[in-house]
Amino acid sequence: QVQLVESGGGSVQAGGSLRLSCVASGYTYREYCMGWFRQAPGKKREGVAAISSVLSTIYADSVKGRFTISRDNAKNTLYLQMNSLKPEDTAMYYCACAAPSRGGWCPPLGVVQEFAYWGQGTQVTVSS
């Protein structure tokens, strides 16, 4: 079965950096779009970034220029490098795999329901 396990969260001061990782298993990782999402208390889950099977990327406007998504298909691992962190980046961060019907291409980040498999999340806290 599909498993996604995130790591790398923590507490940092504003302006700091973190790198999140997500290890995937149970499917042919390289063939699917992968994404990062986040959810702050009392807010809806929102898309942060996604990367397709051919390495095309999309980002939320709020993180463009600060976050970088990447993947290592040999290690079945997805990454999110987060720089210049802000207090408003504080949230639980989840990695997700798009539905197989997408054929490796990523849906718009706002279409959360197109991501079929989810990890349990890793907490990121940014203090001012």
XYZ file of N, CA and C in Angstrom:
384
model
N 0.846 -1.186 0.000
C 0.000 0.000 0.000
C 0.882 1.236 0.000
N 0.291 2.345 -0.450
C 1.038 3.602 -0.526
C 1.300 4.126 0.878
N 2.560 4.493 1.119
C 2.922 5.139 2.380
C 3.783 6.359 2.083
N 3.480 7.438 2.763
C 4.246 8.678 2.657
C 4.620 9.102 4.066
N 5.912 9.287 4.309
C 6.384 9.630 5.649
C 7.221 10.891 5.580
N 6.727 11.941 6.223
C 7.418 13.226 6.224
C 8.371 13.341 7.406
N 9.397 14.170 7.231
C 10.313 14.491 8.319
C 10.938 15.844 8.041
N 11.638 16.377 9.029
C 12.379 17.615 8.822
C 11.749 18.861 9.405
N 10.555 18.736 9.940
C 9.926 19.905 10.551
C 10.646 20.302 11.832
N 10.268 21.451 12.362
C 10.874 21.926 13.595
C 10.514 23.360 13.863
N 11.221 23.951 14.807
C 10.994 25.348 15.185
C 12.198 26.177 14.781
N 11.935 27.277 14.097
C 13.013 28.173 13.664
C 12.558 29.612 13.861
N 13.514 30.506 13.848
C 13.183 31.931 13.899
C 12.942 32.445 12.483
N 12.207 33.527 12.416
C 11.939 34.153 11.122
C 13.249 34.431 10.396
N 13.240 34.144 9.097
C 14.442 34.297 8.293
C 15.255 33.024 8.172
N 14.935 32.034 8.974
C 15.663 30.784 8.954
C 15.222 29.857 7.842
N 15.818 28.661 7.831
C 15.551 27.678 6.779
C 15.282 26.308 7.379
N 14.522 25.524 6.653
C 14.290 24.119 6.965
C 14.183 23.360 5.662
N 14.515 22.074 5.703
C 14.274 21.212 4.545
C 13.418 20.038 4.988
N 12.278 19.939 4.375
C 11.383 18.819 4.624
C 11.667 17.688 3.648
N 11.469 16.460 4.112
C 11.619 15.279 3.268
C 10.366 14.425 3.379
N 10.107 13.683 2.336
C 8.974 12.754 2.332
C 9.419 11.500 1.592
N 9.443 10.396 2.301
C 9.828 9.122 1.684
C 8.573 8.358 1.307
N 8.529 7.934 0.060
C 7.362 7.230 -0.461
C 7.657 5.744 -0.644
N 6.648 4.928 -0.471
C 6.780 3.493 -0.719
C 5.433 2.924 -1.126
N 5.477 1.737 -1.742
C 4.250 1.037 -2.080
C 3.712 1.320 -3.460
N 4.425 2.117 -4.267
C 3.981 2.388 -5.634
C 5.172 2.868 -6.438
N 4.954 3.073 -7.743
C 6.039 3.507 -8.633
C 6.162 5.016 -8.538
N 6.927 5.435 -7.579
C 7.014 6.836 -7.173
C 7.272 7.768 -8.345
N 8.184 7.405 -9.224
C 8.646 8.335 -10.261
C 7.542 8.679 -11.259
N 6.469 7.914 -11.280
C 5.443 8.103 -12.297
C 4.361 9.103 -11.899
N 4.432 9.610 -10.677
C 3.327 10.425 -10.186
C 3.750 11.824 -9.791
N 2.811 12.744 -9.957
C 2.965 14.086 -9.416
C 2.971 14.009 -7.889
N 3.880 14.783 -7.275
C 3.946 14.861 -5.819
C 3.797 16.321 -5.388
N 3.184 16.520 -4.240
C 2.976 17.882 -3.780
C 3.193 18.041 -2.290
N 3.378 19.306 -1.902
C 3.435 19.695 -0.488
C 2.240 20.604 -0.200
N 1.603 20.347 0.914
C 0.481 21.147 1.372
C 0.728 21.544 2.819
N -0.018 22.528 3.279
C 0.105 22.905 4.683
C -1.266 23.321 5.225
N -1.384 23.178 6.533
C -2.632 23.561 7.190
C -2.315 24.160 8.548
N -2.717 25.392 8.722
C -2.560 26.071 10.001
C -3.842 25.892 10.813
N -3.766 25.999 12.123
C -4.966 25.824 12.958
C -6.087 26.766 12.534
N -7.262 26.206 12.335
C -8.418 27.011 11.974
C -8.481 27.429 10.525
N -7.544 26.937 9.714
C -7.521 27.313 8.298
C -7.650 26.086 7.411
N -8.025 26.343 6.157
C -8.137 25.251 5.196
C -6.753 24.780 4.774
N -6.681 23.518 4.349
C -5.432 22.998 3.804
C -5.166 23.700 2.481
N -3.919 24.138 2.279
C -3.591 24.848 1.052
C -2.368 24.228 0.380
N -2.353 24.295 -0.925
C -1.224 23.787 -1.674
C -0.043 24.731 -1.598
N 1.141 24.170 -1.448
C 2.368 24.955 -1.366
C 3.165 24.836 -2.661
N 3.379 23.601 -3.091
C 4.170 23.362 -4.302
C 3.904 21.956 -4.788
N 4.151 21.726 -6.072
C 4.004 20.390 -6.634
C 5.022 20.206 -7.742
N 5.367 18.935 -7.990
C 6.347 18.614 -9.026
C 5.855 17.392 -9.782
N 5.886 17.482 -11.091
C 5.354 16.397 -11.919
C 6.406 15.310 -12.128
N 5.988 14.266 -12.828
C 6.910 13.173 -13.123
C 8.014 13.605 -14.081
N 7.791 14.702 -14.810
C 8.832 15.213 -15.717
C 9.486 16.467 -15.149
N 9.315 16.672 -13.863
C 10.019 17.691 -13.076
C 9.533 19.122 -13.318
N 8.362 19.290 -13.898
C 7.802 20.639 -13.948
C 7.238 20.975 -12.575
N 7.357 22.230 -12.177
C 6.975 22.623 -10.824
C 5.958 23.757 -10.833
N 5.153 23.800 -9.796
C 4.236 24.912 -9.558
C 4.332 25.285 -8.093
N 4.114 26.565 -7.822
C 4.224 27.077 -6.464
C 3.052 27.995 -6.139
N 2.696 28.023 -4.877
C 1.756 29.037 -4.416
C 2.458 30.394 -4.447
N 1.718 31.439 -4.738
C 2.318 32.777 -4.806
C 3.006 33.151 -3.500
N 2.475 32.690 -2.391
C 2.996 33.079 -1.083
C 4.392 32.522 -0.796
N 4.813 31.525 -1.565
C 6.123 30.905 -1.292
C 7.103 31.033 -2.454
N 6.653 31.585 -3.562
C 7.537 31.719 -4.730
C 8.774 32.518 -4.368
N 9.929 31.996 -4.798
C 11.189 32.670 -4.522
C 11.791 32.318 -3.180
N 11.012 31.644 -2.327
C 11.523 31.256 -1.007
C 11.601 29.750 -0.835
N 10.664 29.017 -1.421
C 10.607 27.554 -1.292
C 10.992 26.902 -2.620
N 11.621 25.736 -2.516
C 11.964 24.963 -3.707
C 11.568 23.506 -3.491
N 10.776 22.990 -4.404
C 10.403 21.582 -4.357
C 11.312 20.793 -5.293
N 11.676 19.585 -4.871
C 12.505 18.734 -5.715
C 12.206 17.283 -5.364
N 12.681 16.397 -6.213
C 12.474 14.976 -5.965
C 13.699 14.191 -6.400
N 13.954 13.099 -5.689
C 15.014 12.165 -6.021
C 14.346 10.829 -6.274
N 14.165 10.497 -7.542
C 13.439 9.272 -7.877
C 14.202 8.016 -7.481
N 15.534 8.092 -7.428
C 16.322 6.929 -7.021
C 16.092 6.606 -5.549
N 15.751 7.627 -4.764
C 15.532 7.438 -3.324
C 14.057 7.474 -2.942
N 13.183 7.594 -3.942
C 11.738 7.714 -3.666
C 11.459 8.814 -2.644
N 12.127 9.925 -2.791
C 12.038 10.986 -1.795
C 11.708 12.332 -2.427
N 10.812 13.019 -1.764
C 10.390 14.369 -2.140
C 10.956 15.344 -1.110
N 11.361 16.516 -1.576
C 11.936 17.516 -0.681
C 11.201 18.851 -0.823
N 11.287 19.630 0.242
C 10.849 21.027 0.184
C 11.882 21.845 0.953
N 12.672 22.602 0.208
C 13.630 23.505 0.833
C 12.915 24.825 1.098
N 12.907 25.235 2.354
C 12.191 26.445 2.753
C 13.189 27.449 3.314
N 13.325 28.564 2.629
C 14.225 29.635 3.058
C 13.429 30.882 3.398
N 14.071 31.795 4.087
C 13.437 33.077 4.461
C 12.068 32.838 5.084
N 12.033 31.942 6.026
C 10.756 31.573 6.631
C 10.139 32.736 7.394
N 8.810 32.774 7.359
C 8.038 33.819 8.019
C 7.096 33.188 9.038
N 6.678 33.946 10.040
C 5.722 33.384 11.012
C 4.458 32.833 10.353
N 4.033 33.433 9.264
C 2.828 32.950 8.586
C 3.042 31.620 7.861
N 4.271 31.133 7.810
C 4.531 29.794 7.260
C 4.282 28.702 8.296
N 4.003 29.086 9.523
C 3.744 28.111 10.577
C 2.520 27.277 10.241
N 2.690 25.957 10.232
C 1.602 25.053 9.868
C 2.092 23.613 9.975
N 1.151 22.691 9.858
C 1.491 21.291 9.641
C 1.667 21.130 8.135
N 2.783 20.533 7.743
C 3.091 20.329 6.336
C 2.917 18.852 5.973
N 2.212 18.635 4.863
C 1.907 17.286 4.406
C 2.457 17.082 3.001
N 2.967 15.902 2.732
C 3.237 15.562 1.348
C 2.094 14.699 0.831
N 1.905 14.729 -0.460
C 0.789 14.033 -1.061
C 1.151 13.569 -2.463
N 0.497 12.510 -2.877
C 0.681 11.952 -4.216
C -0.605 12.160 -5.004
N -0.467 12.687 -6.210
C -1.656 12.901 -7.034
C -2.257 11.581 -7.475
N -3.523 11.617 -7.786
C -4.225 10.410 -8.216
C -3.586 9.827 -9.468
N -3.542 8.511 -9.605
C -2.958 7.871 -10.786
C -3.588 8.347 -12.098
N -4.847 8.750 -12.041
C -5.532 9.201 -13.249
C -4.899 10.452 -13.838
N -4.063 11.158 -13.060
C -3.402 12.364 -13.566
C -2.265 12.025 -14.529
N -1.822 10.773 -14.519
C -0.796 10.375 -15.477
C 0.537 11.069 -15.293
N 0.857 11.466 -14.059
C 2.153 12.091 -13.809
C 2.126 13.605 -13.819
N 1.070 14.177 -14.372
C 0.943 15.639 -14.416
C 0.250 16.127 -13.150
N 0.585 17.351 -12.776
C 0.055 17.893 -11.537
C -1.234 18.675 -11.777
N -2.213 18.473 -10.908
C -3.404 19.330 -10.950
C -3.065 20.691 -10.357
N -3.911 21.681 -10.540
C -3.700 22.960 -9.855
C -3.640 22.733 -8.347
N -2.847 23.525 -7.662
C -2.653 23.325 -6.220
C -3.947 23.478 -5.435
N -4.880 24.215 -5.991
C -6.141 24.416 -5.282
C -7.071 23.229 -5.329
N -6.788 22.271 -6.204
C -7.670 21.108 -6.348
C -7.144 20.002 -5.447
N -7.331 20.182 -4.165
C -6.763 19.273 -3.166
C -7.280 17.849 -3.357
N -8.516 17.727 -3.801
C -9.122 16.396 -3.912
C -8.473 15.550 -4.995
N -7.658 16.162 -5.878
C -6.959 15.404 -6.918
C -5.717 14.704 -6.369
N -5.390 14.968 -5.128
C -4.268 14.280 -4.491
C -4.848 13.149 -3.641
N -4.483 11.914 -4.014
C -5.176 10.754 -3.477
C -4.555 10.193 -2.209
N -3.265 10.384 -2.028
C -2.569 9.767 -0.900
C -1.823 10.835 -0.120
N -1.842 10.678 1.203
C -1.309 11.711 2.089
C -0.449 11.121 3.195
N 0.575 11.887 3.570
C 1.334 11.526 4.749
C 0.668 12.061 6.001
N 1.298 11.833 7.146
C 0.712 12.239 8.414
C 1.122 13.641 8.836
N 2.100 14.211 8.150
C 2.457 15.596 8.401
C 3.656 15.774 9.310
N 4.287 16.944 9.154
C 5.389 17.344 10.022
C 5.182 18.830 10.357
N 5.353 19.177 11.612
C 5.035 20.525 12.077
C 6.193 21.477 11.829
N 5.865 22.636 11.292
C 6.830 23.724 11.115
C 6.326 24.918 11.914
N 7.172 25.445 12.784
C 6.819 26.607 13.596
C 7.884 27.679 13.419
N 7.450 28.864 13.009
C 8.365 29.971 12.768
C 8.030 31.085 13.753
N 8.993 31.459 14.551
C 8.774 32.508 15.546
C 9.361 33.829 15.072
N 8.736 34.897 15.499
C 9.195 36.227 15.062
C 10.255 36.775 15.999
